[in-house]
Amino acid sequence: DTGVSQNPRHKITKRGQNVTFRCDPISEHNRLYWYRQTLGQGPEFLTYFQNEAQLEKSRLLSDRFSAERPKGSFSTLEIQRTEQGDSAMYLCASSPTGSTQYFGPGTRLTVL
Amino acid sequence: GQQLNQSPQSMFIQEGEDVSMNCTSSSIFNTWLWYKQDPGEGPVLLIALYKAGELTSNGRLTAQFGITRKDSFLNISASIPSDVGIYFCAGQTTRENAGGTSYGKLTFGQGTILTVHP
């Protein structure tokens, strides 16, 4: 399968714990995006990388959130001190040019 | 910030009927995209539109980029049961810089839930 992959697909954690998600983009796509989707809503933009550079961050990305793309390939999204309001589907998308973004299957986070 | 209004919120139709949904924005977008999402999965790209007035088809799907650049619609003809899902519109802004066109984040509508009865 050559699409965007995300791991884990599901994560259940207790409030206050740290979690980390991984995204592997489509090979040779230099742009990578993170979005968050809550039930009944469309995805909301979190952050964007071009190669290893993080070019834009949403106000949704509080200081408890950090994203990296150290070698310009895969990316990680870490949430520290999770809160119940962090429960959502976290989606990753990649793009060769930015104009068309291809999404992965998402990581469903549940914070108890 | 930019807001997208997508309508209708939900549709219940019989197999074989045509479907139409649309998105309107308070701001101009340079690109419009339409996605379909199944439960527990990520959105799948259906159609991308790059020019105002553009009309593009993908099988039974047809989408148009409004002339004002503030709206888009998606039509599905002769619906089938596998068309069931949530359809999202997304708008995108672009910037021109020394390196060429830079494409930014997507702003999504709230989605249209489509149910098709056999």
PDB file of N, CA and C in Angstrom, chain B residues 39-78:
ATOM      1  N   PRO B  39     -17.105   6.112   7.933  1.00  0.00           N
ATOM      2  CA  PRO B  39     -16.894   6.087   9.394  1.00  0.00           C
ATOM      3  C   PRO B  39     -15.566   5.456   9.777  1.00  0.00           C
ATOM      4  N   GLY B  40     -14.823   6.134  10.636  1.00  0.00           N
ATOM      5  CA  GLY B  40     -13.567   5.595  11.136  1.00  0.00           C
ATOM      6  C   GLY B  40     -12.405   5.663  10.161  1.00  0.00           C
ATOM      7  N   GLU B  41     -12.594   6.327   9.034  1.00  0.00           N
ATOM      8  CA  GLU B  41     -11.543   6.425   8.026  1.00  0.00           C
ATOM      9  C   GLU B  41     -11.224   7.890   7.731  1.00  0.00           C
ATOM     10  N   GLY B  42     -10.133   8.101   7.024  1.00  0.00           N
ATOM     11  CA  GLY B  42      -9.790   9.450   6.614  1.00  0.00           C
ATOM     12  C   GLY B  42     -10.550   9.863   5.367  1.00  0.00           C
ATOM     13  N   PRO B  43     -10.634  11.161   5.086  1.00  0.00           N
ATOM     14  CA  PRO B  43     -11.304  11.639   3.874  1.00  0.00           C
ATOM     15  C   PRO B  43     -10.573  11.178   2.615  1.00  0.00           C
ATOM     16  N   VAL B  44     -11.351  10.845   1.599  1.00  0.00           N
ATOM     17  CA  VAL B  44     -10.813  10.431   0.307  1.00  0.00           C
ATOM     18  C   VAL B  44     -11.139  11.509  -0.716  1.00  0.00           C
ATOM     19  N   LEU B  45     -10.127  11.954  -1.439  1.00  0.00           N
ATOM     20  CA  LEU B  45     -10.317  13.016  -2.415  1.00  0.00           C
ATOM     21  C   LEU B  45     -11.162  12.527  -3.587  1.00  0.00           C
ATOM     22  N   LEU B  46     -12.194  13.324  -3.927  1.00  0.00           N
ATOM     23  CA  LEU B  46     -13.076  12.994  -5.053  1.00  0.00           C
ATOM     24  C   LEU B  46     -12.749  13.855  -6.271  1.00  0.00           C
ATOM     25  N   ILE B  47     -12.756  15.150  -6.074  1.00  0.00           N
ATOM     26  CA  ILE B  47     -12.570  16.100  -7.173  1.00  0.00           C
ATOM     27  C   ILE B  47     -11.827  17.320  -6.650  1.00  0.00           C
ATOM     28  N   ALA B  48     -10.923  17.861  -7.469  1.00  0.00           N
ATOM     29  CA  ALA B  48     -10.220  19.103  -7.154  1.00  0.00           C
ATOM     30  C   ALA B  48     -10.490  20.115  -8.261  1.00  0.00           C
ATOM     31  N   LEU B  49     -10.747  21.365  -7.870  1.00  0.00           N
ATOM     32  CA  LEU B  49     -11.084  22.436  -8.813  1.00  0.00           C
ATOM     33  C   LEU B  49     -10.104  23.583  -8.600  1.00  0.00           C
ATOM     34  N   TYR B  50      -9.540  24.110  -9.707  1.00  0.00           N
ATOM     35  CA  TYR B  50      -8.462  25.087  -9.583  1.00  0.00           C
ATOM     36  C   TYR B  50      -8.771  26.443 -10.193  1.00  0.00           C
ATOM     37  N   LYS B  51      -9.836  26.540 -10.993  1.00  0.00           N
ATOM     38  CA  LYS B  51     -10.122  27.812 -11.657  1.00  0.00           C
ATOM     39  C   LYS B  51     -11.585  28.188 -11.471  1.00  0.00           C
ATOM     40  N   ALA B  52     -11.845  29.488 -11.258  1.00  0.00           N
ATOM     41  CA  ALA B  52     -13.206  29.968 -11.142  1.00  0.00           C
ATOM     42  C   ALA B  52     -13.982  29.611 -12.400  1.00  0.00           C
ATOM     43  N   GLY B  53     -15.187  29.054 -12.201  1.00  0.00           N
ATOM     44  CA  GLY B  53     -16.017  28.651 -13.323  1.00  0.00           C
ATOM     45  C   GLY B  53     -15.765  27.237 -13.810  1.00  0.00           C
ATOM     46  N   GLU B  54     -14.706  26.621 -13.317  1.00  0.00           N
ATOM     47  CA  GLU B  54     -14.344  25.271 -13.777  1.00  0.00           C
ATOM     48  C   GLU B  54     -15.425  24.263 -13.418  1.00  0.00           C
ATOM     49  N   LEU B  55     -15.736  23.388 -14.367  1.00  0.00           N
ATOM     50  CA  LEU B  55     -16.680  22.295 -14.165  1.00  0.00           C
ATOM     51  C   LEU B  55     -15.927  21.005 -14.431  1.00  0.00           C
ATOM     52  N   THR B  56     -15.874  20.122 -13.456  1.00  0.00           N
ATOM     53  CA  THR B  56     -15.071  18.902 -13.578  1.00  0.00           C
ATOM     54  C   THR B  56     -15.898  17.680 -13.213  1.00  0.00           C
ATOM     55  N   SER B  57     -15.730  16.613 -13.957  1.00  0.00           N
ATOM     56  CA  SER B  57     -16.451  15.371 -13.678  1.00  0.00           C
ATOM     57  C   SER B  57     -15.488  14.251 -13.328  1.00  0.00           C
ATOM     58  N   ASN B  58     -15.988  13.341 -12.491  1.00  0.00           N
ATOM     59  CA  ASN B  58     -15.251  12.135 -12.133  1.00  0.00           C
ATOM     60  C   ASN B  58     -16.285  11.023 -12.033  1.00  0.00           C
ATOM     61  N   GLY B  59     -16.504  10.317 -13.149  1.00  0.00           N
ATOM     62  CA  GLY B  59     -17.553   9.299 -13.180  1.00  0.00           C
ATOM     63  C   GLY B  59     -18.919   9.930 -13.012  1.00  0.00           C
ATOM     64  N   ARG B  60     -19.649   9.490 -11.985  1.00  0.00           N
ATOM     65  CA  ARG B  60     -20.989  10.035 -11.742  1.00  0.00           C
ATOM     66  C   ARG B  60     -20.959  11.337 -10.949  1.00  0.00           C
ATOM     67  N   LEU B  61     -19.791  11.795 -10.605  1.00  0.00           N
ATOM     68  CA  LEU B  61     -19.646  13.024  -9.826  1.00  0.00           C
ATOM     69  C   LEU B  61     -19.316  14.195 -10.737  1.00  0.00           C
ATOM     70  N   THR B  62     -19.944  15.334 -10.454  1.00  0.00           N
ATOM     71  CA  THR B  62     -19.635  16.574 -11.158  1.00  0.00           C
ATOM     72  C   THR B  62     -19.542  17.684 -10.130  1.00  0.00           C
ATOM     73  N   ALA B  63     -18.516  18.502 -10.234  1.00  0.00           N
ATOM     74  CA  ALA B  63     -18.343  19.602  -9.295  1.00  0.00           C
ATOM     75  C   ALA B  63     -18.011  20.868 -10.066  1.00  0.00           C
ATOM     76  N   GLN B  64     -18.409  22.003  -9.512  1.00  0.00           N
ATOM     77  CA  GLN B  64     -18.094  23.286 -10.144  1.00  0.00           C
ATOM     78  C   GLN B  64     -17.531  24.261  -9.136  1.00  0.00           C
ATOM     79  N   PHE B  65     -16.597  25.060  -9.605  1.00  0.00           N
ATOM     80  CA  PHE B  65     -15.956  26.126  -8.845  1.00  0.00           C
ATOM     81  C   PHE B  65     -16.712  27.404  -9.200  1.00  0.00           C
ATOM     82  N   GLY B  66     -17.362  28.024  -8.230  1.00  0.00           N
ATOM     83  CA  GLY B  66     -18.176  29.191  -8.511  1.00  0.00           C
ATOM     84  C   GLY B  66     -17.371  30.364  -9.061  1.00  0.00           C
ATOM     85  N   ILE B  67     -18.019  31.158  -9.895  1.00  0.00           N
ATOM     86  CA  ILE B  67     -17.357  32.291 -10.542  1.00  0.00           C
ATOM     87  C   ILE B  67     -16.857  33.309  -9.530  1.00  0.00           C
ATOM     88  N   THR B  68     -17.579  33.487  -8.438  1.00  0.00           N
ATOM     89  CA  THR B  68     -17.162  34.455  -7.415  1.00  0.00           C
ATOM     90  C   THR B  68     -16.008  33.929  -6.574  1.00  0.00           C
ATOM     91  N   ARG B  69     -15.688  32.658  -6.729  1.00  0.00           N
ATOM     92  CA  ARG B  69     -14.676  31.933  -5.947  1.00  0.00           C
ATOM     93  C   ARG B  69     -15.063  31.766  -4.490  1.00  0.00           C
ATOM     94  N   LYS B  70     -16.338  32.009  -4.202  1.00  0.00           N
ATOM     95  CA  LYS B  70     -16.811  31.862  -2.828  1.00  0.00           C
ATOM     96  C   LYS B  70     -17.769  30.680  -2.667  1.00  0.00           C
ATOM     97  N   ASP B  71     -17.928  29.880  -3.730  1.00  0.00           N
ATOM     98  CA  ASP B  71     -18.839  28.761  -3.594  1.00  0.00           C
ATOM     99  C   ASP B  71     -18.489  27.626  -4.557  1.00  0.00           C
ATOM    100  N   SER B  72     -19.014  26.448  -4.243  1.00  0.00           N
ATOM    101  CA  SER B  72     -18.810  25.277  -5.085  1.00  0.00           C
ATOM    102  C   SER B  72     -19.965  24.322  -4.854  1.00  0.00           C
ATOM    103  N   PHE B  73     -20.283  23.524  -5.865  1.00  0.00           N
ATOM    104  CA  PHE B  73     -21.293  22.500  -5.663  1.00  0.00           C
ATOM    105  C   PHE B  73     -20.797  21.158  -6.165  1.00  0.00           C
ATOM    106  N   LEU B  74     -21.410  20.106  -5.619  1.00  0.00           N
ATOM    107  CA  LEU B  74     -21.102  18.734  -6.033  1.00  0.00           C
ATOM    108  C   LEU B  74     -22.417  18.047  -6.370  1.00  0.00           C
ATOM    109  N   ASN B  75     -22.474  17.426  -7.529  1.00  0.00           N
ATOM    110  CA  ASN B  75     -23.622  16.624  -7.925  1.00  0.00           C
ATOM    111  C   ASN B  75     -23.206  15.168  -8.057  1.00  0.00           C
ATOM    112  N   ILE B  76     -24.085  14.287  -7.602  1.00  0.00           N
ATOM    113  CA  ILE B  76     -23.901  12.853  -7.794  1.00  0.00           C
ATOM    114  C   ILE B  76     -25.099  12.359  -8.581  1.00  0.00           C
ATOM    115  N   SER B  77     -24.868  11.750  -9.711  1.00  0.00           N
ATOM    116  CA  SER B  77     -25.983  11.263 -10.516  1.00  0.00           C
ATOM    117  C   SER B  77     -26.193   9.774 -10.285  1.00  0.00           C
ATOM    118  N   ALA B  78     -27.459   9.356 -10.392  1.00  0.00           N
ATOM    119  CA  ALA B  78     -27.830   7.938 -10.296  1.00  0.00           C
ATOM    120  C   ALA B  78     -27.179   7.281  -9.083  1.00  0.00           C
TER     121      ALA B  78
END
